[in-house]
Amino acid sequence: MARDKSPLMIWGEYLGVRAATGLMTCFPTDQNLSTAGAIGSMFAKFNARRTARAAHNIALSFPEMADAEVVDLAERSMRYMFQMFLVDPFVMPRLITPNNWANHLVIGDLGEAVEKLIRREPALFITGHCGNWELLGYSLAVLGYPIAAVARPLDNPKLNDWLMGVREATGLRIITKFGATTELEETLDRGGQIGFIADQNAGDQGMFVPFFGRLASSYKSIGLLAMRYEVPVIAGFARRVDQTFRYELSCHDVITPEDWADQPDPLYYITARYNRAIESMIRSAPEQYLWLHRRWKSRPKHERQGKVMPKRLREKLESLPWMTDDEMTRIVHHSEVSSKRYAAEALA
């Protein structure tokens, strides 16, 4: 945390980033993206442990993919990760402005999301660690539709203050995760719109829903807010087009109160459906997902206890309108494998 860093370290990191940012302006953006991509490739080559983690997640998510394709996709995701972190945040304020955003943004299929934005109707906007989640909220603000985005503050307070200023310069409002409940409720009470990155691992006590054929822990807060305020959940993302600083904004699902009204477990339905939407985003550009992300780290209680899947959970899964026999079989299989592993570890 920031309080554990010395002032020298805080200022050193801050000045280093600012110097690197200034240096980058001396070169064309495409050249910077190429350089960052090369750094990502080297990272993938020399950091075998993290590359293996990414490849493992890819292989389980795309069982039909050949080993060579898995390795290639893992490396490409590393290239994209470094491009997004090392280049995009620093050129974004200069390249995406009210006057020239059309040179770098493509307005794709936004569907019902456009209507919600134009009418300024209260809504929850969600995305995942795919495409450029920072650029998504920033771009909406530049286009004249500022939302309140939930984000974790950086550990370095100097860097955090600087980047917060960049983010909020266009009207985007940042709500920090710590103690955000009251501010979220007040925003919705005023008819505001809130953005979340919704694919974080929620821990052992989270709600376990399908994600690429495996149960993944998700926070309940998004669904609970949607139900309490009867507002839609809109899922979309910003996908990089080619290897340039150009992104396409698209909407993958709009979940309305009418959709969950007759569901046997509305909260489970909402949470599972927006995770399904994030999966759809990733499938459209799998090289732009943060496969290093430990999305499946936490496991449901029955797996940790080495038991079979409870009947109640099976019924929840089977109640999802889009659930197929093949998908159900795959989820149960992965759960059984995990349960056996925990049981074996307990006996060891």
CSV table of C-alpha atoms in Angstrom, one decimal, residues 14-299:
chain,number,residue,atom,x,y,z
A,14,TYR,CA,6.2,9.5,-10.1
A,15,LEU,CA,9.1,11.3,-11.8
A,16,GLY,CA,10.1,8.2,-13.7
A,17,VAL,CA,6.7,7.7,-15.2
A,18,ARG,CA,6.4,11.4,-16.0
A,19,ALA,CA,9.8,11.4,-17.7
A,20,ALA,CA,8.9,8.3,-19.7
A,21,THR,CA,5.6,9.9,-20.7
A,22,GLY,CA,7.4,13.0,-22.0
A,23,LEU,CA,9.9,10.9,-23.9
A,24,MET,CA,7.1,9.0,-25.6
A,25,THR,CA,5.8,12.2,-27.1
A,26,CYS,CA,9.0,12.4,-29.1
A,27,PHE,CA,8.0,9.3,-31.1
A,28,PRO,CA,5.0,8.4,-33.2
A,29,THR,CA,2.3,6.5,-31.3
A,30,ASP,CA,2.5,3.5,-33.7
A,31,GLN,CA,6.2,3.2,-33.0
A,32,ASN,CA,5.6,3.3,-29.3
A,33,LEU,CA,3.0,0.6,-29.6
A,34,SER,CA,5.5,-1.6,-31.6
A,35,THR,CA,8.2,-1.1,-28.9
A,36,ALA,CA,5.8,-1.9,-26.1
A,37,GLY,CA,4.7,-5.0,-28.0
A,38,ALA,CA,8.3,-6.1,-28.3
A,39,ILE,CA,8.7,-5.7,-24.6
A,40,GLY,CA,5.6,-7.8,-24.0
A,41,SER,CA,7.1,-10.6,-26.2
A,42,MET,CA,10.3,-10.5,-24.2
A,43,PHE,CA,8.3,-10.6,-21.0
A,44,ALA,CA,6.4,-13.7,-22.2
A,45,LYS,CA,9.7,-15.4,-23.2
A,46,PHE,CA,11.6,-14.7,-20.0
A,47,ASN,CA,8.8,-14.9,-17.4
A,48,ALA,CA,7.9,-18.6,-17.9
A,49,ARG,CA,5.8,-18.8,-14.8
A,50,ARG,CA,3.3,-16.1,-15.7
A,51,THR,CA,3.3,-17.1,-19.3
A,52,ALA,CA,2.4,-20.6,-18.2
A,53,ARG,CA,-0.4,-19.3,-16.1
A,54,ALA,CA,-1.9,-17.4,-19.0
A,55,ALA,CA,-1.5,-20.5,-21.3
A,56,HIS,CA,-3.2,-22.6,-18.7
A,57,ASN,CA,-6.2,-20.3,-18.5
A,58,ILE,CA,-6.4,-20.2,-22.3
A,59,ALA,CA,-6.2,-23.9,-22.7
A,60,LEU,CA,-9.0,-24.6,-20.2
A,61,SER,CA,-11.1,-21.8,-21.8
A,62,PHE,CA,-10.6,-23.0,-25.4
A,63,PRO,CA,-10.3,-26.8,-25.1
A,64,GLU,CA,-10.5,-27.1,-28.9
A,65,MET,CA,-7.4,-25.0,-29.4
A,66,ALA,CA,-4.1,-26.7,-30.4
A,67,ASP,CA,-1.1,-26.3,-28.0
A,68,ALA,CA,0.8,-24.1,-30.5
A,69,GLU,CA,-2.2,-21.8,-30.8
A,70,VAL,CA,-2.5,-21.6,-27.0
A,71,VAL,CA,1.2,-20.5,-26.7
A,72,ASP,CA,0.8,-18.0,-29.5
A,73,LEU,CA,-2.3,-16.5,-28.0
A,74,ALA,CA,-0.6,-16.2,-24.6
A,75,GLU,CA,2.3,-14.3,-26.2
A,76,ARG,CA,0.0,-12.0,-28.1
A,77,SER,CA,-2.0,-11.3,-25.0
A,78,MET,CA,1.3,-10.2,-23.3
A,79,ARG,CA,2.1,-7.9,-26.2
A,80,TYR,CA,-1.3,-6.3,-26.0
A,81,MET,CA,-1.0,-6.0,-22.2
A,82,PHE,CA,2.2,-4.0,-22.4
A,83,GLN,CA,0.9,-1.9,-25.3
A,84,MET,CA,-2.2,-1.0,-23.2
A,85,PHE,CA,-0.4,-0.2,-20.0
A,86,LEU,CA,2.8,1.5,-21.4
A,87,VAL,CA,1.3,3.5,-24.2
A,88,ASP,CA,-2.5,4.0,-24.2
A,89,PRO,CA,-3.0,5.8,-20.9
A,90,PHE,CA,-0.4,8.4,-21.8
A,91,VAL,CA,-1.5,9.2,-25.4
A,92,MET,CA,-5.2,9.0,-24.6
A,93,PRO,CA,-5.7,12.6,-23.4
A,94,ARG,CA,-3.9,13.9,-26.4
A,95,LEU,CA,-5.5,11.7,-29.1
A,96,ILE,CA,-9.1,11.4,-27.8
A,97,THR,CA,-10.5,14.9,-27.5
A,98,PRO,CA,-13.9,16.5,-28.4
A,99,ASN,CA,-12.3,17.6,-31.7
A,100,ASN,CA,-10.5,14.6,-33.0
A,101,TRP,CA,-12.0,11.5,-31.3
A,102,ALA,CA,-13.4,10.3,-34.6
A,103,ASN,CA,-9.8,9.6,-35.8
A,104,HIS,CA,-9.4,7.0,-33.0
A,105,LEU,CA,-12.8,5.7,-32.1
A,106,VAL,CA,-15.2,3.6,-34.1
A,107,ILE,CA,-18.8,3.6,-32.9
A,108,GLY,CA,-19.8,0.0,-33.3
A,109,ASP,CA,-23.1,-1.7,-32.5
A,110,LEU,CA,-24.2,0.0,-29.2
A,111,GLY,CA,-27.8,-1.1,-29.5
A,112,GLU,CA,-30.0,-0.1,-26.6
A,113,ALA,CA,-27.0,1.4,-24.8
A,114,VAL,CA,-27.2,4.5,-27.0
A,115,GLU,CA,-30.8,5.2,-25.9
A,116,LYS,CA,-29.9,4.9,-22.2
A,117,LEU,CA,-27.0,7.2,-22.7
A,118,ILE,CA,-28.9,9.8,-24.7
A,119,ARG,CA,-31.8,9.9,-22.2
A,120,ARG,CA,-29.4,10.0,-19.2
A,121,GLU,CA,-31.3,7.1,-17.7
A,122,PRO,CA,-29.8,5.5,-14.6
A,123,ALA,CA,-27.9,2.3,-15.5
A,124,LEU,CA,-25.0,0.1,-14.5
A,125,PHE,CA,-22.3,-0.2,-17.2
A,126,ILE,CA,-20.0,-3.2,-16.9
A,127,THR,CA,-16.9,-4.3,-18.8
A,128,GLY,CA,-14.1,-6.8,-18.1
A,129,HIS,CA,-10.3,-6.9,-18.3
A,130,CYS,CA,-10.6,-7.1,-22.1
A,131,GLY,CA,-9.9,-4.5,-24.7
A,132,ASN,CA,-9.2,-1.2,-23.0
A,133,TRP,CA,-11.4,-0.7,-19.9
A,134,GLU,CA,-9.8,2.6,-19.0
A,135,LEU,CA,-10.4,4.1,-22.4
A,136,LEU,CA,-14.1,3.0,-22.4
A,137,GLY,CA,-15.2,5.3,-19.6
A,138,TYR,CA,-12.9,8.1,-20.8
A,139,SER,CA,-14.3,7.9,-24.3
A,140,LEU,CA,-17.9,8.1,-23.1
A,141,ALA,CA,-17.0,11.2,-21.1
A,142,VAL,CA,-15.4,12.8,-24.2
A,143,LEU,CA,-18.5,12.0,-26.3
A,144,GLY,CA,-20.6,13.9,-23.7
A,145,TYR,CA,-21.9,11.0,-21.6
A,146,PRO,CA,-19.8,11.0,-18.4
A,147,ILE,CA,-20.4,8.2,-15.9
A,148,ALA,CA,-19.1,7.5,-12.4
A,149,ALA,CA,-16.5,4.7,-12.6
A,150,VAL,CA,-15.6,2.5,-9.7
A,151,ALA,CA,-11.8,2.0,-9.5
A,152,ARG,CA,-9.1,1.0,-7.1
A,153,PRO,CA,-6.7,3.8,-6.2
A,154,LEU,CA,-3.0,3.3,-7.1
A,155,ASP,CA,-0.6,2.5,-4.4
A,156,ASN,CA,1.5,5.6,-5.3
A,157,PRO,CA,-0.5,8.7,-4.2
A,158,LYS,CA,1.4,11.0,-6.6
A,159,LEU,CA,0.7,8.8,-9.6
A,160,ASN,CA,-2.8,8.3,-8.4
A,161,ASP,CA,-3.5,12.0,-8.1
A,162,TRP,CA,-2.0,12.7,-11.6
A,163,LEU,CA,-3.9,9.9,-13.3
A,164,MET,CA,-7.1,10.8,-11.5
A,165,GLY,CA,-6.8,14.3,-12.9
A,166,VAL,CA,-6.3,12.9,-16.4
A,167,ARG,CA,-9.3,10.7,-16.1
A,168,GLU,CA,-11.6,13.3,-14.6
A,169,ALA,CA,-10.6,16.1,-16.9
A,170,THR,CA,-13.3,15.2,-19.4
A,171,GLY,CA,-16.0,14.8,-16.7
A,172,LEU,CA,-15.5,11.1,-15.8
A,173,ARG,CA,-16.0,10.8,-12.1
A,174,ILE,CA,-14.0,8.2,-10.2
A,175,ILE,CA,-15.4,6.4,-7.1
A,176,THR,CA,-12.7,4.5,-5.2
A,177,LYS,CA,-13.6,1.0,-4.1
A,178,PHE,CA,-12.9,1.6,-0.5
A,179,GLY,CA,-16.1,2.8,1.2
A,180,ALA,CA,-17.9,3.2,-2.1
A,181,THR,CA,-21.3,1.9,-1.1
A,182,THR,CA,-22.8,5.1,0.1
A,183,GLU,CA,-21.5,7.1,-2.9
A,184,LEU,CA,-22.9,4.4,-5.3
A,185,GLU,CA,-26.3,4.6,-3.7
A,186,GLU,CA,-26.4,8.4,-3.8
A,187,THR,CA,-25.4,8.3,-7.5
A,188,LEU,CA,-28.2,6.0,-8.4
A,189,ASP,CA,-30.6,8.0,-6.2
A,190,ARG,CA,-29.8,11.0,-8.4
A,191,GLY,CA,-30.4,9.0,-11.6
A,192,GLY,CA,-26.7,8.7,-12.4
A,193,GLN,CA,-24.9,6.0,-14.4
A,194,ILE,CA,-22.1,3.9,-12.9
A,195,GLY,CA,-19.3,1.8,-14.5
A,196,PHE,CA,-17.7,-1.3,-13.1
A,197,ILE,CA,-14.9,-3.7,-14.2
A,198,ALA,CA,-17.0,-6.7,-13.4
A,199,ASP,CA,-14.7,-9.8,-13.8
A,200,GLN,CA,-12.6,-9.6,-10.6
A,201,ASN,CA,-12.3,-12.6,-8.5
A,202,ALA,CA,-14.7,-12.1,-5.5
A,203,GLY,CA,-13.1,-14.6,-3.2
A,204,ASP,CA,-14.4,-17.8,-1.6
A,205,GLN,CA,-17.6,-16.1,-0.5
A,206,GLY,CA,-18.5,-14.7,-3.9
A,207,MET,CA,-21.3,-16.0,-6.2
A,208,PHE,CA,-20.0,-18.8,-8.4
A,209,VAL,CA,-21.3,-18.5,-12.0
A,210,PRO,CA,-20.2,-20.0,-15.3
A,211,PHE,CA,-17.3,-18.4,-17.1
A,212,PHE,CA,-15.7,-20.2,-20.0
A,213,GLY,CA,-17.0,-23.6,-18.8
A,214,ARG,CA,-15.8,-23.2,-15.2
A,215,LEU,CA,-17.3,-21.7,-12.0
A,216,ALA,CA,-15.9,-18.3,-11.3
A,217,SER,CA,-16.4,-16.2,-8.2
A,218,SER,CA,-18.2,-12.9,-8.9
A,219,TYR,CA,-19.3,-10.0,-6.7
A,220,LYS,CA,-23.0,-9.8,-5.8
A,221,SER,CA,-23.0,-6.0,-5.5
A,222,ILE,CA,-23.8,-5.3,-9.2
A,223,GLY,CA,-26.8,-7.5,-9.3
A,224,LEU,CA,-28.0,-6.3,-5.9
A,225,LEU,CA,-27.8,-2.6,-7.0
A,226,ALA,CA,-29.6,-3.5,-10.3
A,227,MET,CA,-32.4,-5.2,-8.4
A,228,ARG,CA,-32.7,-2.6,-5.7
A,229,TYR,CA,-32.9,0.4,-8.1
A,230,GLU,CA,-34.5,-1.6,-11.0
A,231,VAL,CA,-31.9,-0.3,-13.5
A,232,PRO,CA,-30.5,-2.1,-16.5
A,233,VAL,CA,-27.0,-3.7,-16.6
A,234,ILE,CA,-25.3,-2.7,-19.9
A,235,ALA,CA,-22.2,-4.8,-21.0
A,236,GLY,CA,-19.8,-3.4,-23.5
A,237,PHE,CA,-16.1,-2.9,-24.2
A,238,ALA,CA,-13.5,-1.0,-26.3
A,239,ARG,CA,-11.7,-3.3,-28.7
A,240,ARG,CA,-8.4,-2.3,-30.3
A,241,VAL,CA,-8.6,-2.3,-34.1
A,242,ASP,CA,-5.4,-3.7,-35.7
A,243,GLN,CA,-2.1,-2.5,-34.2
A,244,THR,CA,-2.9,1.2,-34.1
A,245,PHE,CA,-4.4,3.5,-31.4
A,246,ARG,CA,-7.9,3.0,-32.7
A,247,TYR,CA,-10.7,1.4,-30.8
A,248,GLU,CA,-14.2,0.2,-31.5
A,249,LEU,CA,-16.9,0.7,-28.9
A,250,SER,CA,-19.6,-2.0,-28.8
A,251,CYS,CA,-22.4,-3.3,-26.6
A,252,HIS,CA,-22.7,-7.1,-26.0
A,253,ASP,CA,-25.8,-7.2,-23.8
A,254,VAL,CA,-28.4,-5.1,-22.0
A,255,ILE,CA,-30.0,-6.9,-19.0
A,256,THR,CA,-33.3,-5.2,-18.0
A,257,PRO,CA,-35.5,-5.6,-14.9
A,258,GLU,CA,-38.1,-7.4,-17.2
A,259,ASP,CA,-35.4,-10.0,-18.0
A,260,TRP,CA,-34.9,-11.1,-14.4
A,261,ALA,CA,-38.4,-10.5,-13.0
A,262,ASP,CA,-39.6,-14.1,-13.6
A,263,GLN,CA,-36.3,-15.9,-12.9
A,264,PRO,CA,-36.2,-18.3,-10.0
A,265,ASP,CA,-33.1,-16.6,-8.6
A,266,PRO,CA,-32.8,-13.1,-10.1
A,267,LEU,CA,-29.5,-12.3,-8.5
A,268,TYR,CA,-27.9,-15.5,-9.8
A,269,TYR,CA,-29.4,-14.8,-13.3
A,270,ILE,CA,-28.0,-11.2,-13.5
A,271,THR,CA,-24.6,-12.2,-12.3
A,272,ALA,CA,-24.4,-15.2,-14.7
A,273,ARG,CA,-25.7,-13.2,-17.6
A,274,TYR,CA,-23.2,-10.3,-17.4
A,275,ASN,CA,-20.4,-12.8,-17.0
A,276,ARG,CA,-21.7,-14.4,-20.2
A,277,ALA,CA,-21.6,-11.0,-21.9
A,278,ILE,CA,-17.9,-10.5,-20.8
A,279,GLU,CA,-17.1,-14.0,-22.2
A,280,SER,CA,-18.7,-12.9,-25.5
A,281,MET,CA,-16.4,-9.8,-25.5
A,282,ILE,CA,-13.3,-11.9,-24.9
A,283,ARG,CA,-14.2,-14.4,-27.6
A,284,SER,CA,-14.4,-11.5,-30.1
A,285,ALA,CA,-10.8,-10.5,-29.3
A,286,PRO,CA,-9.1,-13.2,-27.1
A,287,GLU,CA,-5.6,-11.7,-27.5
A,288,GLN,CA,-6.9,-8.5,-25.8
A,289,TYR,CA,-7.8,-10.3,-22.5
A,290,LEU,CA,-5.7,-10.2,-19.4
A,291,TRP,CA,-5.2,-14.0,-19.2
A,292,LEU,CA,-2.7,-13.5,-16.4
A,293,HIS,CA,-5.7,-12.4,-14.3
A,294,ARG,CA,-6.4,-15.0,-11.7
A,295,ARG,CA,-10.1,-15.1,-12.5
A,296,TRP,CA,-10.7,-18.7,-11.3
A,297,LYS,CA,-8.5,-18.6,-8.2
A,298,SER,CA,-11.3,-18.9,-5.6
A,299,ARG,CA,-13.3,-22.1,-5.5
